[in-house]
CSV table of C-alpha atoms in Angstrom, one decimal:
chain,number,residue,atom,x,y,z
A,116,MET,CA,-20.7,3.2,18.1
A,117,LYS,CA,-23.3,3.3,15.3
A,118,SER,CA,-23.3,7.1,15.2
A,119,LEU,CA,-19.5,7.1,14.7
A,120,ILE,CA,-19.7,4.6,11.9
A,121,ALA,CA,-22.6,6.5,10.2
A,122,LYS,CA,-20.5,9.6,9.9
A,123,LYS,CA,-17.7,7.7,8.1
A,124,ASN,CA,-19.4,5.0,6.0
A,125,TYR,CA,-21.6,5.5,3.0
A,126,ILE,CA,-23.3,2.8,0.9
A,127,LEU,CA,-24.7,3.8,-2.5
A,128,VAL,CA,-27.9,2.0,-3.6
A,129,ILE,CA,-28.8,2.4,-7.3
A,130,ASP,CA,-32.2,1.0,-8.1
A,131,ASP,CA,-35.4,2.4,-9.7
A,132,ASP,CA,-37.5,-0.1,-7.8
A,133,VAL,CA,-38.6,2.2,-5.0
A,134,MET,CA,-39.9,-0.6,-2.7
A,135,MET,CA,-36.7,-2.7,-3.0
A,136,SER,CA,-34.4,0.3,-2.6
A,137,GLN,CA,-36.3,1.4,0.5
A,138,THR,CA,-36.2,-2.1,2.0
A,139,ILE,CA,-32.5,-2.3,1.5
A,140,SER,CA,-31.9,1.2,2.7
A,141,ASP,CA,-33.8,0.7,5.9
A,142,PHE,CA,-32.0,-2.6,6.6
A,143,ILE,CA,-28.5,-1.0,6.1
A,144,HIS,CA,-29.4,2.0,8.2
A,145,GLY,CA,-30.2,-0.4,11.0
A,146,LYS,CA,-26.6,-1.7,10.7
A,147,GLY,CA,-25.2,1.8,11.3
A,148,TYR,CA,-24.4,3.0,7.8
A,149,HIS,CA,-25.6,6.0,5.9
A,150,VAL,CA,-27.3,5.1,2.7
A,151,ILE,CA,-27.6,7.2,-0.5
A,152,VAL,CA,-30.3,6.0,-2.8
A,153,CYS,CA,-30.3,6.9,-6.6
A,154,ASN,CA,-33.0,6.0,-9.1
A,155,ASN,CA,-30.7,6.0,-12.2
A,156,LEU,CA,-27.0,6.2,-13.3
A,157,GLU,CA,-27.0,10.0,-13.8
A,158,GLU,CA,-27.9,10.5,-10.1
A,159,ALA,CA,-25.3,8.0,-9.1
A,160,PHE,CA,-22.5,9.7,-11.0
A,161,SER,CA,-23.4,12.9,-9.3
A,162,GLU,CA,-23.3,11.3,-5.8
A,163,LEU,CA,-20.0,9.6,-6.6
A,164,SER,CA,-18.4,13.0,-7.3
A,165,GLN,CA,-19.5,14.4,-4.0
A,166,TYR,CA,-19.1,11.6,-1.4
A,167,LYS,CA,-16.5,8.9,-0.6
A,168,ILE,CA,-18.5,5.7,-1.0
A,169,ASP,CA,-17.5,2.5,0.7
A,170,LEU,CA,-19.7,0.2,-1.3
A,171,ILE,CA,-22.1,0.4,-4.3
A,172,LEU,CA,-25.2,-1.8,-4.7
A,173,ILE,CA,-26.7,-1.6,-8.1
A,174,ASN,CA,-29.5,-3.3,-9.9
A,175,PHE,CA,-28.2,-4.5,-13.3
A,176,TRP,CA,-31.0,-2.9,-15.3
A,177,GLN,CA,-31.3,0.9,-15.0
A,178,PRO,CA,-33.7,3.4,-16.7
A,179,ASP,CA,-30.6,5.0,-18.5
A,180,GLY,CA,-28.5,1.9,-19.0
A,181,THR,CA,-27.0,-1.1,-17.2
A,182,ALA,CA,-24.5,-1.7,-14.4
A,183,LEU,CA,-21.8,-2.1,-17.1
A,184,ILE,CA,-22.0,1.6,-17.8
A,185,LEU,CA,-21.3,2.3,-14.1
A,186,LEU,CA,-18.4,-0.1,-14.1
A,187,GLU,CA,-16.9,1.6,-17.2
A,188,HIS,CA,-17.3,5.0,-15.5
A,189,LEU,CA,-15.5,3.7,-12.3
A,190,ASN,CA,-12.7,2.3,-14.4
A,191,GLU,CA,-12.2,5.5,-16.4
A,192,GLU,CA,-12.2,7.6,-13.2
A,193,LYS,CA,-9.9,5.1,-11.5
A,194,ILE,CA,-12.5,4.8,-8.6
A,195,THR,CA,-11.8,1.5,-6.7
A,196,THR,CA,-15.1,1.4,-4.8
A,197,PRO,CA,-16.3,-2.3,-4.6
A,198,VAL,CA,-19.5,-3.1,-6.4
A,199,ILE,CA,-22.2,-5.7,-5.9
A,200,VAL,CA,-24.7,-6.2,-8.7
A,201,ILE,CA,-28.3,-7.2,-8.0
A,202,SER,CA,-30.4,-8.7,-10.8
A,203,ASN,CA,-33.8,-10.4,-11.5
A,204,THR,CA,-32.1,-13.0,-13.8
A,205,LYS,CA,-29.2,-15.3,-13.8
A,206,GLY,CA,-28.1,-14.5,-17.3
A,207,HIS,CA,-24.7,-16.0,-17.6
A,208,GLN,CA,-23.4,-13.4,-20.1
A,209,SER,CA,-24.4,-10.5,-17.9
A,210,VAL,CA,-22.8,-12.1,-14.8
A,211,LEU,CA,-19.6,-12.9,-16.8
A,212,GLU,CA,-19.4,-9.3,-18.2
A,213,CYS,CA,-19.8,-7.8,-14.7
A,214,PHE,CA,-17.1,-10.0,-13.2
A,215,ARG,CA,-14.7,-9.2,-16.1
A,216,MET,CA,-15.2,-5.5,-15.3
A,217,GLY,CA,-14.4,-5.8,-11.6
A,218,VAL,CA,-17.6,-6.6,-9.8
A,219,LEU,CA,-16.9,-8.4,-6.5
A,220,ASP,CA,-20.3,-10.2,-6.2
A,221,PHE,CA,-23.5,-10.8,-8.0
A,222,VAL,CA,-26.8,-11.3,-6.1
A,223,VAL,CA,-30.0,-12.6,-7.6
A,224,LYS,CA,-33.5,-11.4,-6.4
A,225,PRO,CA,-35.3,-12.2,-4.2
A,226,ILE,CA,-32.7,-11.2,-1.6
A,227,ASN,CA,-32.4,-12.8,1.8
A,228,LEU,CA,-31.2,-9.7,3.6
A,229,GLU,CA,-29.3,-11.5,6.4
A,230,ILE,CA,-27.3,-13.6,4.0
A,231,PHE,CA,-26.9,-10.5,1.8
A,232,TRP,CA,-25.5,-8.4,4.7
A,233,TYR,CA,-23.1,-11.2,5.6
A,234,LYS,CA,-21.7,-11.0,2.1
A,235,VAL,CA,-21.5,-7.2,2.4
A,236,GLU,CA,-19.6,-7.3,5.8
A,237,CYS,CA,-17.1,-9.9,4.4
A,238,LEU,CA,-16.6,-7.7,1.4
A,239,LEU,CA,-16.1,-4.5,3.4
A,240,THR,CA,-13.7,-6.3,5.8
A,241,ARG,CA,-11.6,-7.5,2.9
A,242,VAL,CA,-11.5,-4.1,1.3
A,243,LYS,CA,-10.5,-2.5,4.6
A,244,LEU,CA,-7.7,-5.0,5.1
A,245,GLN,CA,-6.4,-4.5,1.5
A,246,HIS,CA,-6.4,-0.7,2.2
A,247,GLU,CA,-4.4,-1.2,5.4
A,248,VAL,CA,-1.9,-3.5,3.7
A,249,LYS,CA,-1.4,-0.9,1.0
A,250,LEU,CA,-0.8,1.9,3.6
A,251,GLN,CA,1.6,-0.3,5.5
A,252,ARG,CA,3.5,-1.1,2.3
A,253,VAL,CA,3.8,2.6,1.4
A,254,GLU,CA,5.0,3.3,5.0
A,255,LEU,CA,7.6,0.5,4.7
A,256,GLU,CA,8.9,1.8,1.4
A,257,LYS,CA,9.2,5.3,2.9
A,258,MET,CA,11.1,3.9,5.9
A,259,LEU,CA,13.5,1.9,3.6
A,260,TYR,CA,14.0,5.0,1.5
A,261,GLU,CA,14.9,7.1,4.5
A,262,LYS,CA,17.2,4.4,5.8
A,263,ALA,CA,19.0,4.2,2.5
A,264,ARG,CA,19.3,8.0,2.3
A,265,GLU,CA,20.7,8.3,5.8
A,266,GLU,CA,23.3,5.5,5.2
A,267,LYS,CA,24.4,7.2,1.9
A,268,MET,CA,24.8,10.5,3.8
A,269,ALA,CA,26.8,8.7,6.5
A,270,ARG,CA,29.0,7.0,4.0
A,271,ASN,CA,29.7,10.3,2.2
A,272,LEU,CA,30.6,12.0,5.5
A,273,PHE,CA,33.0,9.2,6.6
A,274,GLU,CA,34.7,9.1,3.2
A,275,HIS,CA,35.0,12.9,3.3
A,276,LEU,CA,36.6,12.8,6.8
A,277,VAL,CA,39.0,10.0,5.7
A,278,ASN,CA,40.1,12.1,2.7
A,279,ILE,CA,40.7,15.1,4.9
A,280,ASP,CA,42.8,13.1,7.4
A,281,ASN,CA,45.0,11.7,4.6
A,282,THR,CA,45.5,14.8,2.4
A,283,GLN,CA,48.7,15.7,4.3
A,284,PHE,CA,50.2,12.2,3.8
A,285,GLU,CA,50.9,12.2,0.0
A,286,PHE,CA,53.2,9.1,0.3
A,287,VAL,CA,50.3,7.0,1.6
A,288,ARG,CA,47.7,5.6,-0.8
A,289,THR,CA,44.4,4.8,0.9
A,290,PHE,CA,40.9,3.9,0.0
A,291,CYS,CA,37.6,3.6,1.9
A,292,GLN,CA,35.0,1.0,0.9
A,293,ALA,CA,31.6,0.9,2.7
A,294,SER,CA,30.2,-2.4,3.8
A,295,ALA,CA,26.8,-3.7,2.6
A,296,ASN,CA,25.3,-3.1,6.1
A,297,PHE,CA,26.7,0.2,7.1
A,298,SER,CA,27.1,0.8,10.9
A,299,GLY,CA,29.5,3.6,11.1
A,300,ASP,CA,32.6,1.4,11.6
A,301,ILE,CA,35.6,2.1,9.4
A,302,ILE,CA,38.4,-0.1,8.2
A,303,LEU,CA,41.1,1.6,6.3
A,304,LYS,CA,43.6,-0.3,4.2
A,305,GLY,CA,46.7,1.5,2.7
A,306,LEU,CA,50.0,1.0,1.0
A,307,ALA,CA,53.1,2.2,2.9
A,308,PRO,CA,56.2,3.7,1.1
A,309,ASN,CA,58.1,0.4,1.5
A,310,GLY,CA,55.3,-1.5,-0.3
A,311,ASN,CA,53.8,-3.1,2.8
A,312,PHE,CA,50.0,-3.1,3.4
A,313,PHE,CA,48.7,-1.8,6.6
A,314,LEU,CA,45.3,-1.9,8.2
A,315,MET,CA,43.7,0.7,10.5
A,316,PRO,CA,40.4,-0.3,11.9
A,317,GLU,CA,38.2,2.2,13.8
A,318,PHE,CA,34.9,0.9,15.3
A,319,ASN,CA,32.0,2.6,16.9
A,320,SER,CA,31.2,-0.5,18.9
A,321,GLU,CA,33.5,-2.6,21.2
A,322,VAL,CA,35.4,-5.2,19.1
A,323,ARG,CA,37.5,-8.1,20.4
A,324,HIS,CA,41.2,-7.8,19.9
A,325,SER,CA,41.3,-11.2,18.4
A,326,THR,CA,39.0,-10.0,15.6
A,327,ILE,CA,41.4,-7.1,14.8
A,328,LYS,CA,44.4,-9.4,14.8
A,329,GLN,CA,42.6,-11.8,12.6
A,330,LEU,CA,41.8,-9.0,10.1
A,331,ILE,CA,45.4,-7.8,10.1
A,332,GLY,CA,46.7,-11.3,9.7
A,333,GLU,CA,44.7,-11.8,6.6
A,334,ILE,CA,46.7,-9.2,4.7
A,335,PRO,CA,50.1,-10.6,3.7
A,336,PRO,CA,53.2,-8.3,3.9
A,337,GLN,CA,54.6,-7.2,0.6
A,338,ALA,CA,58.3,-7.2,-0.4
A,339,ALA,CA,60.0,-3.9,0.3
């Protein structure tokens, strides 16, 4: 099980504190994930361009900048990888700026690894569910589009057949109007030469005679 997860899931750790990054890396490896460790932002940008990362763990202060630079880069490149920021301080301004730019959690050192991993798992589960919902929405929109396209084609076909059937009766004026929920049934209403309306229903499915009589009865005869 872990070997299968390791082939698919990558967590990027960005921290120049070798001891801390190694501790986190070893712990995450034990949970069945691959870990990519970077010592600065430049290395992180390079790894992001090569791998599909599931989660980024970054120390706020980096040798070549801060976590805010990484967040700006992710926003510019439209990368939606979730980010957790790790910091030695609880500076309110830094925390606020991180959340404004899309960080999903902020962890203060020293880190309790078990609690930290519980947060990571909850975050990964939420992101996975959001991704599945997005895929399902796309699939649903595709199915609705195909359904609408097939109904439009069916309407056009039936209207074409109706027009072909009535071209030889120039004295009959008819029209065909599709229902909101198209099912292939046709109801034709026309005007006879004597001025009377007539109704010609044609159904794909079995319909009660009383229903047809009711439909016909709703159209009053016209004076000749």
